[in-house]
XYZ file of C-alpha atoms in Angstrom:
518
model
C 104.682 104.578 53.116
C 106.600 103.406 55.657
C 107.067 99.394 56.485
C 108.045 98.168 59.746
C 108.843 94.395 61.194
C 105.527 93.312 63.403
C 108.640 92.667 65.833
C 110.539 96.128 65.418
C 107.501 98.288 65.436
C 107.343 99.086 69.127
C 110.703 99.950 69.620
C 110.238 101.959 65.931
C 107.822 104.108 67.720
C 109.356 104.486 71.015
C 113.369 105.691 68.891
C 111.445 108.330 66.950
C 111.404 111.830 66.549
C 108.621 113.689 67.278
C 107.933 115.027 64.036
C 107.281 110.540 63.281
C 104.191 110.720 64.876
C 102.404 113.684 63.251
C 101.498 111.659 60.187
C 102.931 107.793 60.310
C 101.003 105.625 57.845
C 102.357 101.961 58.648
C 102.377 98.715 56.693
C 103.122 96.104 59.324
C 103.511 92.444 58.662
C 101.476 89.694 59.979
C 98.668 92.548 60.682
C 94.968 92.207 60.790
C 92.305 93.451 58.921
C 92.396 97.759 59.028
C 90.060 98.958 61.981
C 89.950 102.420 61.893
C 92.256 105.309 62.273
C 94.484 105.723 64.641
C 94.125 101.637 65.345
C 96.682 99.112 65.562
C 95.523 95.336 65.779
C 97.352 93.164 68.665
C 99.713 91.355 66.991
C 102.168 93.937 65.909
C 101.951 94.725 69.469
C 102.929 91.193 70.667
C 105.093 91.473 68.035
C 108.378 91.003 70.388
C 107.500 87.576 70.853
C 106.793 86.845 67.249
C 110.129 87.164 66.038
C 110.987 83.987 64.701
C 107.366 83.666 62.969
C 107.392 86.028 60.365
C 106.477 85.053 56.954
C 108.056 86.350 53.611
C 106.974 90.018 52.854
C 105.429 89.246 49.605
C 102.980 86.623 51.760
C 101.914 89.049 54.482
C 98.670 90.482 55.356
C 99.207 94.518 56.042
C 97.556 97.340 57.511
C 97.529 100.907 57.249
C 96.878 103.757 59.877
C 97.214 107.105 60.832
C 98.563 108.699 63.576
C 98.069 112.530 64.110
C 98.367 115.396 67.508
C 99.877 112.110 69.658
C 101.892 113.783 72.811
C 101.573 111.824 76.052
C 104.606 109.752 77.114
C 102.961 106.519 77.457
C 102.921 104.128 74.135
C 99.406 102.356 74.365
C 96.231 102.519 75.987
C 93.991 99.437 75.856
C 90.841 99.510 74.404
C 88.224 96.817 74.357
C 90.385 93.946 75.139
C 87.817 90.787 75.594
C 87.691 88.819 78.910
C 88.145 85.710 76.786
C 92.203 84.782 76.736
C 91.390 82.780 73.110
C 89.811 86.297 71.535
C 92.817 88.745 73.200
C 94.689 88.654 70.634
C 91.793 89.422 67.600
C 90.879 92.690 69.310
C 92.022 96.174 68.219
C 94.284 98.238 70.564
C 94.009 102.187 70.480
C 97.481 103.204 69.792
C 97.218 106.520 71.327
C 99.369 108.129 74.140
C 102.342 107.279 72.035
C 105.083 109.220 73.302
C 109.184 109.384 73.930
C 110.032 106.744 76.314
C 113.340 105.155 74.788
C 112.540 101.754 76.053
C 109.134 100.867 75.735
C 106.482 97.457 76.754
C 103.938 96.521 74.540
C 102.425 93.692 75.231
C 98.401 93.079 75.200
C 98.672 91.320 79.003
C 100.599 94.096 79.980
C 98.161 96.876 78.817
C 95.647 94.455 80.204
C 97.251 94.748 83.859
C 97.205 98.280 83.808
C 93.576 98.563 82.840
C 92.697 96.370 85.316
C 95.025 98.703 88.169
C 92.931 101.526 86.905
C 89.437 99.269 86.854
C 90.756 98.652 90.549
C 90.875 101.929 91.717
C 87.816 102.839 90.751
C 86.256 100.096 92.476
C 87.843 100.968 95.374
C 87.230 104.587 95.590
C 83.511 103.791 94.776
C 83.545 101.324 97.805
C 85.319 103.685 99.520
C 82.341 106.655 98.865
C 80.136 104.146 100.118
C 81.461 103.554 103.399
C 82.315 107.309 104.562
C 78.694 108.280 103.467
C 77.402 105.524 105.664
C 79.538 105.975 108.360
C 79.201 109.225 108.620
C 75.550 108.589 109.324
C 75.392 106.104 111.420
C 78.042 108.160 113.975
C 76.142 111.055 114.370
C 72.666 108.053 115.153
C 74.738 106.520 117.525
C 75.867 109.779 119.079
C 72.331 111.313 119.306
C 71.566 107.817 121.051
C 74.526 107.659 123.625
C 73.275 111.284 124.534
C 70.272 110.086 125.062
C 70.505 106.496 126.682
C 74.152 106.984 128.403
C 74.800 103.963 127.278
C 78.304 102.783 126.943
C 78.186 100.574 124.229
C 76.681 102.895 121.885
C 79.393 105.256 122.487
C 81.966 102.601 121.855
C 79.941 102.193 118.455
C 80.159 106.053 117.942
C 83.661 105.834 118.156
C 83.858 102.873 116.343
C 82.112 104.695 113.560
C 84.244 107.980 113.324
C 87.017 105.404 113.874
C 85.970 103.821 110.118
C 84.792 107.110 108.443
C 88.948 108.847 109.243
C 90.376 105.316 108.353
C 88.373 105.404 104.978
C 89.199 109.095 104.560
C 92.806 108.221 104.958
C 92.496 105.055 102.276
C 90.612 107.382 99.645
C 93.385 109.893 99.993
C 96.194 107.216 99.413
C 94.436 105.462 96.148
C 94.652 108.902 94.644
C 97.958 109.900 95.470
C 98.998 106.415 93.593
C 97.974 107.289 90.591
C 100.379 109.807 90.395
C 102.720 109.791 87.427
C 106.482 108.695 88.154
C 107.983 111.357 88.659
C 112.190 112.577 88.679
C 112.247 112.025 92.374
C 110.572 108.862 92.369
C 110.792 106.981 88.816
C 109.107 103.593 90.039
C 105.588 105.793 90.862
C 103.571 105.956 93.652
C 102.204 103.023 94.084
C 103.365 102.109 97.733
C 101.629 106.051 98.958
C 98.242 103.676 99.954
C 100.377 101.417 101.934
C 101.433 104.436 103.678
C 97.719 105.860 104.051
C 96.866 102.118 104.827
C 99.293 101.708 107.902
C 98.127 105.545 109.322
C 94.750 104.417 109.155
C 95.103 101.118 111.141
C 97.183 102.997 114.039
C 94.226 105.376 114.364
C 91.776 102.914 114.460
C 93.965 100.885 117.225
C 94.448 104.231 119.518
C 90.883 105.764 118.872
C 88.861 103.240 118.063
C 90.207 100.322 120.347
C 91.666 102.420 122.602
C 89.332 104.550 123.452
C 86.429 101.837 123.704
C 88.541 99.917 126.009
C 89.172 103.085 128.223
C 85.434 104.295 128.462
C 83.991 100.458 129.396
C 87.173 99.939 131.415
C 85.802 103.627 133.440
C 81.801 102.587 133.403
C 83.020 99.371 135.303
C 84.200 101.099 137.795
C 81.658 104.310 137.437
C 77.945 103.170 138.164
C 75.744 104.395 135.171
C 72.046 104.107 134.005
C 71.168 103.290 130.761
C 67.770 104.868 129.492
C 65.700 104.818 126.655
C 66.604 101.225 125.492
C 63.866 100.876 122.539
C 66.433 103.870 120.741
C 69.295 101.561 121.010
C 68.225 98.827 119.277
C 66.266 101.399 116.710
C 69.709 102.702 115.633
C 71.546 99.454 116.484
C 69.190 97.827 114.040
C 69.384 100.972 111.023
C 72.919 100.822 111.433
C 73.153 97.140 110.483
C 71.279 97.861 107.743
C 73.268 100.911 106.376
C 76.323 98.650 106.977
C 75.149 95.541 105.280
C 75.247 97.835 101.620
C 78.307 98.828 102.335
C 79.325 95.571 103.076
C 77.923 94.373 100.025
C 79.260 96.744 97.892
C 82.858 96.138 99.146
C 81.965 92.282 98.566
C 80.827 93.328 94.906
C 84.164 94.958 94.286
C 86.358 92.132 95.695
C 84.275 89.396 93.590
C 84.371 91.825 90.680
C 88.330 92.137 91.069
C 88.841 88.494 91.523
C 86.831 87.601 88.746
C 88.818 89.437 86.513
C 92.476 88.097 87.853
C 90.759 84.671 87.553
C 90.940 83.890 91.326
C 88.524 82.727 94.453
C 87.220 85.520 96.275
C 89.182 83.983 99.082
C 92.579 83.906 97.754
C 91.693 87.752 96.240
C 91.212 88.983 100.278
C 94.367 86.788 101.415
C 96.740 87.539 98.381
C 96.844 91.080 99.647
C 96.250 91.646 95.670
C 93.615 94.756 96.732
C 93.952 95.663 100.508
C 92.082 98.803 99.735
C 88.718 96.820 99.331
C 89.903 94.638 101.758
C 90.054 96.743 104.934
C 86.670 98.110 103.729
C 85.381 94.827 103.633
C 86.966 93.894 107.186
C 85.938 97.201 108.707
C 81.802 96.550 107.680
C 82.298 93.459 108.738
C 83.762 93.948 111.972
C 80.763 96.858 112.239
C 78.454 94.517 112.376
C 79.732 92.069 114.418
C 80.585 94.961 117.444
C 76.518 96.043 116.268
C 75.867 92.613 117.373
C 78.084 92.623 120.681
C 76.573 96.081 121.644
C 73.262 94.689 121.360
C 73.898 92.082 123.039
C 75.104 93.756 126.167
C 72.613 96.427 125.995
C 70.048 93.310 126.123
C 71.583 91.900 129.361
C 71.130 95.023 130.997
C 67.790 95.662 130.315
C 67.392 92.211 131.565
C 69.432 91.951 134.318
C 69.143 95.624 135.351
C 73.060 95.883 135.638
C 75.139 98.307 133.492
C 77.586 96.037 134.118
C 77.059 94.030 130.791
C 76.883 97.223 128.621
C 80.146 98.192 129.812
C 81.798 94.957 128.821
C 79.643 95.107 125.488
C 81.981 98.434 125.257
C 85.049 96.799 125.883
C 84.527 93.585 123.424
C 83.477 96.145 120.569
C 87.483 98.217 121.140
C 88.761 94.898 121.711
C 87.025 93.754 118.000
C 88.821 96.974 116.835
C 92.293 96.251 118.140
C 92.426 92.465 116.017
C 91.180 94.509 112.876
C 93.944 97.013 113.072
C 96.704 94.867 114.212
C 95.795 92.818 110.811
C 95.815 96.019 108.785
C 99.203 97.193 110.239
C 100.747 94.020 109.878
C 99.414 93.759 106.325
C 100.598 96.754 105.396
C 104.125 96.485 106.924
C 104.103 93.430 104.399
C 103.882 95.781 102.002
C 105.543 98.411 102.585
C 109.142 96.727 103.112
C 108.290 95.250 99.439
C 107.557 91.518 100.069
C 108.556 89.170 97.178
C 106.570 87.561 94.795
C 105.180 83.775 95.073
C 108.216 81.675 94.633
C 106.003 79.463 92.318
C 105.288 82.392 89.863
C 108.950 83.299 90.108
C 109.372 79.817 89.299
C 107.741 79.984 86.606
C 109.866 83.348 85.210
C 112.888 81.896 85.632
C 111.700 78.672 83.518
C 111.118 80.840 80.677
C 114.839 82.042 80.637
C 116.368 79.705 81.219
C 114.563 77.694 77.968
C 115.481 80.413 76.180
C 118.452 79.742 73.577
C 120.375 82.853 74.511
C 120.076 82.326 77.884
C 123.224 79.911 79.104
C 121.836 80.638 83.093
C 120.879 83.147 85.189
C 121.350 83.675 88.833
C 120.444 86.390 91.740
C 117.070 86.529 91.115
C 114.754 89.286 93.056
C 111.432 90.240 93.336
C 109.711 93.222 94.910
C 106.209 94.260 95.051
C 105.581 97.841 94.738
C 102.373 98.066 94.605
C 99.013 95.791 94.873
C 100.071 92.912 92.743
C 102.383 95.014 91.267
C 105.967 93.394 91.171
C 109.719 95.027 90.063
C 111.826 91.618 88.636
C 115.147 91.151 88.504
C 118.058 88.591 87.570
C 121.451 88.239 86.170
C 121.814 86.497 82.936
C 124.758 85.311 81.279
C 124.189 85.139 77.260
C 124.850 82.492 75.167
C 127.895 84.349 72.711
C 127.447 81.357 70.327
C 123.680 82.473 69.822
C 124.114 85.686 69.951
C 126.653 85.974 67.299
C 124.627 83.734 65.054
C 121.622 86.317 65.358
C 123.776 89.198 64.770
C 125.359 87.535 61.455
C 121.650 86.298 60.369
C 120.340 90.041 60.771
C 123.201 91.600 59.122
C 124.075 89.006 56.429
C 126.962 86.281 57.063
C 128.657 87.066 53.806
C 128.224 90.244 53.594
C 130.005 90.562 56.917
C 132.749 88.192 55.818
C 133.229 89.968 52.561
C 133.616 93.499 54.497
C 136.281 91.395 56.736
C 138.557 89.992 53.921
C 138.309 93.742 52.905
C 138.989 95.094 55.762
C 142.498 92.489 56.046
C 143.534 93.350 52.227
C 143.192 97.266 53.061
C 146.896 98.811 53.660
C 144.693 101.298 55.907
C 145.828 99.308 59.649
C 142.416 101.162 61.026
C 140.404 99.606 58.435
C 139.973 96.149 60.367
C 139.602 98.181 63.684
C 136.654 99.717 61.767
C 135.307 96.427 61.446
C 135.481 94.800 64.540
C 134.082 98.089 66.032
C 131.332 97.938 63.918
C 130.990 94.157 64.394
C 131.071 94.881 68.353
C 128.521 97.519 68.496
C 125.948 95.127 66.463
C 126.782 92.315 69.204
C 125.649 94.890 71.804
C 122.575 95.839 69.885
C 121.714 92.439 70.006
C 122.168 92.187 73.293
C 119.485 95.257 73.790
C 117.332 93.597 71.787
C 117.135 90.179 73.120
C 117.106 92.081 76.749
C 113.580 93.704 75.220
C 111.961 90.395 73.739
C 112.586 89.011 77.099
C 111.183 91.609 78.872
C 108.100 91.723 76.895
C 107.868 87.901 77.202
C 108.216 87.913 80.964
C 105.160 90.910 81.137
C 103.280 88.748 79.052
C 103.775 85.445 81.390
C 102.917 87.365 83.965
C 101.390 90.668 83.643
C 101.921 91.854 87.109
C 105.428 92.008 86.750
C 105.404 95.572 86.026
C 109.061 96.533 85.607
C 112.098 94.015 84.934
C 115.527 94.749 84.955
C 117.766 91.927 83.283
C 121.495 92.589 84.201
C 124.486 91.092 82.149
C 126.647 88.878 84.363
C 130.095 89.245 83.860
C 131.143 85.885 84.606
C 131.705 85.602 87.978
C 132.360 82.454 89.521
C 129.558 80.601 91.617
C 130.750 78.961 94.518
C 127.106 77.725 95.796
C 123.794 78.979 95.328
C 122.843 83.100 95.292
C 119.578 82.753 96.532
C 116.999 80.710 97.424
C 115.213 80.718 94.369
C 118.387 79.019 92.824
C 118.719 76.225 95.108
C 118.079 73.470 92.883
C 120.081 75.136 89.663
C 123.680 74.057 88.374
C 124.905 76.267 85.688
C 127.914 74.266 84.732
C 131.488 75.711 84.334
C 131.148 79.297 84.306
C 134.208 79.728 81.782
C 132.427 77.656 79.149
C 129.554 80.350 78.707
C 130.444 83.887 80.252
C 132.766 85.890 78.102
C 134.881 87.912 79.934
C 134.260 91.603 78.460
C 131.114 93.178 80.300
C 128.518 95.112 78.851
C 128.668 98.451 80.063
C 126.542 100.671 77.824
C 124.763 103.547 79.509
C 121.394 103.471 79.761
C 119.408 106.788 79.542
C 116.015 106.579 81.341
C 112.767 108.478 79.523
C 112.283 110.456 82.884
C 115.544 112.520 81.346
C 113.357 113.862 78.840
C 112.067 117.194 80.408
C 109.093 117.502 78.819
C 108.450 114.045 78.266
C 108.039 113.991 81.926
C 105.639 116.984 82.108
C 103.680 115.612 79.624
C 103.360 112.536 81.876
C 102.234 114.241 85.099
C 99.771 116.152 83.145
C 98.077 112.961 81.996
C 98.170 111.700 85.568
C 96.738 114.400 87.374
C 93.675 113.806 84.059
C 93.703 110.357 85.010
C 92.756 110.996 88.462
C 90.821 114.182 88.025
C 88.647 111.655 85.871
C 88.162 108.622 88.686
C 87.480 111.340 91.115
C-alpha cells in the first residue's frame, strides 16, 4: 500500500517509473468515497492548492484504486465533470492516460478547458459538414440557373457559393490539423494551423468570390445581356435560402452551445474571437442570405424595369458583400496569428493572485500570448520571498532536525562535513522553489482555465528603474535589495518531449483523437 499527500500525488505520478503504474493501489488523504477502479475523486487532483489544508493522517478519509496497462503521455482525462461550479469538485475524474511528462497540471478547470477545446471542435467540424453539403448544392442550382437565365446575379451567387464550400474546406482541414499532438519541432502544438487555414480561406473568398463578382457585373454593365426564365431564379433563389437558413442555424446552435458552456452572451462568444471557426461559418450563411436577398432584388428590377442593368449591379453588391466578410476574416485572423494578448482585466486578475501570495515579494514583465482559440501561454518574473521560503523548507524537513545535523556538521573534524550540509540545505531550497513554481501554476490554470501553459521565471534581482510593461503601471515593488537574493536559480529544466517514446506515444493518441471526431 502505498500513501501519498492529496498535494504530492500529481507530481508522484508524473516522477515515476513506468513499472509505478502497472499496479499502484493509493491511499490519498482528504479523498472521497472509492468510485470504481481506475478512479480518482477531484480533490487529490486539486490537491496543489490544498496544501495548507490537510488534516492529521489518523483523521483522514482515504481511497483506494487501481491502475493497470496505463501508457499515453497525458496524466488525466475528464470524465463527467458537472456543469454546476458548486458540484465540480464531488465528481469522479478517470485517471487514465497517465503517462511520463516530468512536470505535470492537474487541475479539474484545467481538464475542464480541454474537454471543452475538444467539445469545440466537434461542434465546429459538425457545422462545418453542414455548410459544404449545403453549399455544394446550392452551387451547382445556381449554376444550372445562370445557364439557363444568363443572369448575372445568379452567377455572382454561384461563385459566391463555391467561394463558401473551398473556404469551409480549407477551415475543416485546419481544425484537424490542430489537434495534432505537440510534437519535437513544435512543443506548444498546433493550435495556431486553423488560423493559418482561416487567413487562406478569407484571401480566396476576397479574389474569387469578391473579385470575381465585381469583375463579371462590372463586364454585364458594359455588355448588354438578357435575362430569361425569371420564375427559375427566384425558385432556386428561394431553396437556397432555405438550405442556408439550417446551416445558419446550426452554426447559431454551436456558437450558443459554446457560449453557454464558457458562461458568456452569444455576442461576446462571436466578438471574443474565442471560436472563429463557427464564427466565419456563421458570417458566411449569413452573408449568403443577405447577397440571396440582393440578387433577388435586382433580378426583380429587371423583370420590372426590363433593364439588365439592375441585375448587373445586384452582381456587383453580392462581391462587394463578399469583400467586407473576408477583409473581417483576414483581419481576424492576423489578430491571431501574431498571438494577441490576453484581456488586461483577466491578466489583472493573474497577477492579483501572485502577488497575494506569501512567497511572492513581486513580480514584473508580465506576457501573454494566445495560441490558440482562447487558448493563452502566461508568463512573468517573480522574485521569492527567501524568508518564506526557508521557513517552508525547515517546516517540511524538520527545524531541529536540520539544526541538530548543523551543530554536527560544525563539531565534525571532517572540513567537508558542513559543505555537505549546506549543499544539502541548498538543494532543498531549490526544491522548494520547484514546488511552489507548480502550486502556482496549478492555481493560475485553475483561476483561469484558458491559460494553457505558464512559465514563471526567477528574477535575479535586477534593479527596476520604472515600469516593464504596461500591465505593471500602477505596481511599486519597493527596494529591490530588501527581497531578491542575489544567487539565481539556474537548474536545468528537461522538457517531457525529450522522452522518445513518450512522445510517440503522444502522437499516436492524437492522430486517435482525431481519427475519432472525424
Amino acid at each position: 500500500m502505498l500513501r501519498v499527500d492529496a498535494h504530492q500525488m500529481p507530481s508522484a505520478l508524473c516522477q515515476s517509473s513506468p513499472a509505478f503504474y502497472q499496479n499502484l493501489r493509493g491511499e490519498v488523504r482528504h479523498g472521497n468515497r472509492l468510485t470504481g477502479n481506475r478512479v480518482v475523486t477531484s480533490s487529490p487532483v486539486r490537491g496543489h492548492s490544498e496544501l495548507h489544508s490537510l488534516v492529521p493522517s489518523h483523521t483522514s478519509r482515504s481511497w483506494t484504486s487501481d491502475l493497470r496497462n496505463v501508457q499515453s503521455p497525458y496524466l488525466l482525462g475528464r470524465h463527467h465533470l458537472s456543469t454546476d461550479e458548486r458540484e465540480e469538485s464531488k465528481k469522479p475524474l478517470s485517471l487514465q492516460d497517465i503517462g511520463l511528462a516530468s512536470r505535470c497540471k492537474a487541475s479539474a478547470t484545467a481538464i475542464h478547458a480541454a474537454d471543452m477545446h475538444d467539445e469545440q471542435s466537434k461542434r465546429e467540424l459538425r457545422s462545418l459538414n453542414v455548410a459544404i453539403v449545403v453549399n455544394v448544392l446550392i452551387f451547382f442550382a445556381k449554376g444550372v440557373v445562370h445557364l439557363i437565365t444568363g443572369s448575372s446575379s445568379m452567377l455572382a451567387e454561384a461563385l459566391h457559393s463555391i467561394a463558401d464550400v473551398l473556404n469551409q474546406m480549407l477551415l475543416r482541414i485546419g481544425v484537424l490539423k490542430s489537434l495534432q499532438a505537440p510534437t519535437q519541432q513544435f512543443q506548444y502544438g498546433y493550435l495556431r494551423d486553423r488560423f493559418v487555414w482561416s487567413l487562406i480561406s478569407g484571401v480566396g473568398i476576397f479574389f474569387l468570390g469578391s473579385g470575381a463578382s465585381i469583375i463579371h457585373g462590372l463586364h454585364a454593365l458594359h455588355e448588354s445581356h438578357q435575362v430569361e426564365g425569371i420564375f427559375w431564379t427566384y425558385l432556386v433563389l428561394g431553396v437556397s435560402a432555405a438550405l442556408e437558413a439550417v446551416s445558419l442555424y446550426v452554426a447559431y446552435q454551436g456558437i450558443k452551445d459554446g457560449a453557454a458552456a464558457r458562461n458568456m452572451s452569444v455576442t461576446a462568444y462571436i466578438t471574443s474571437g474565442v471560436d472563429p471557426t463557427t464564427v466565419a461559418v456563421l458570417m458566411e450563411d449569413g452573408g449568403a442570405i443577405v447577397g440571396l436577398m440582393i440578387a433577388g432584388l435586382g433580378t426583380a428590377l429587371t423583370q420590372y424595369t426590363g433593364s439588365a442593368l439592375f441585375d448587373a449591379m445586384g452582381s456587383i453588391g453580392v462581391g462587394l458583400l463578399l469583400g467586407v466578410i473576408a477583409t473581417f476574416l483576414v483581419s481576424k485572423n492576423r489578430q491571431l496569428l501574431l498571438g494577441r494578448s490576453m484581456n488586461p482585466k483577466e491578466v489583472q486578475e493573474v497577477q492579483s493572485l501572485l502577488r497575494r501570495d506569501a512567497v511572492v515579494s513581486y513580480i514584473l514583465d508580465t506576457k501573454t500570448e494566445e495560441i490558440g482559440p482562447s487558448i493563452f501561454r502566461f508568463k512573468a518574473e517573480v522574485a521569492w520571498d527567501g524568508e518564506q521560503l526557508a521557513g517552508r523548507y525547515l517546516s517540511r524537513v524538520g527545524r531541529e532536525r536540520f539544526i541538530a545535523r548543523l551543530q554536527e556538521a560544525l563539531k565534525d573534524p571532517d572540513p567537508t562535513a558542513i559543505d555537505q550540509v549546506l549543499k544539502a540545505y541548498g538543494r532543498g531550497i531549490i526544491s522548494a522553489v520547484g514546488a511552489e513554481v507548480d502550486r502556482l501554476e496549478t492555481e493560475i490554470q485553475s483561476l483561469n482555465p484558458g491559460i494553457r501553459f505558464v512559465d514563471l521565471e526567477t528574477d535575479r534581482g535586477r534593479a527596476r528603474a520604472g515600469p516593464v510593461n504596461v500591465y505593471d503601471n500602477d505596481f511599486d515593488p519597493g527596494p529591490v535589495s530588501e527581497h531578491v537574493p542575489e544567487q539565481a536559480f539556474d537548474e536545468p529544466f528537461t522538457s517531457y518531449d525529450d522522452n522518445n517514446d513518450a512522445q510517440q506515444a503522444s502522437e499516436k493518441s492524437s492522430k486517435s483523437k482525431v481519427d475519432k471526431i472525424k
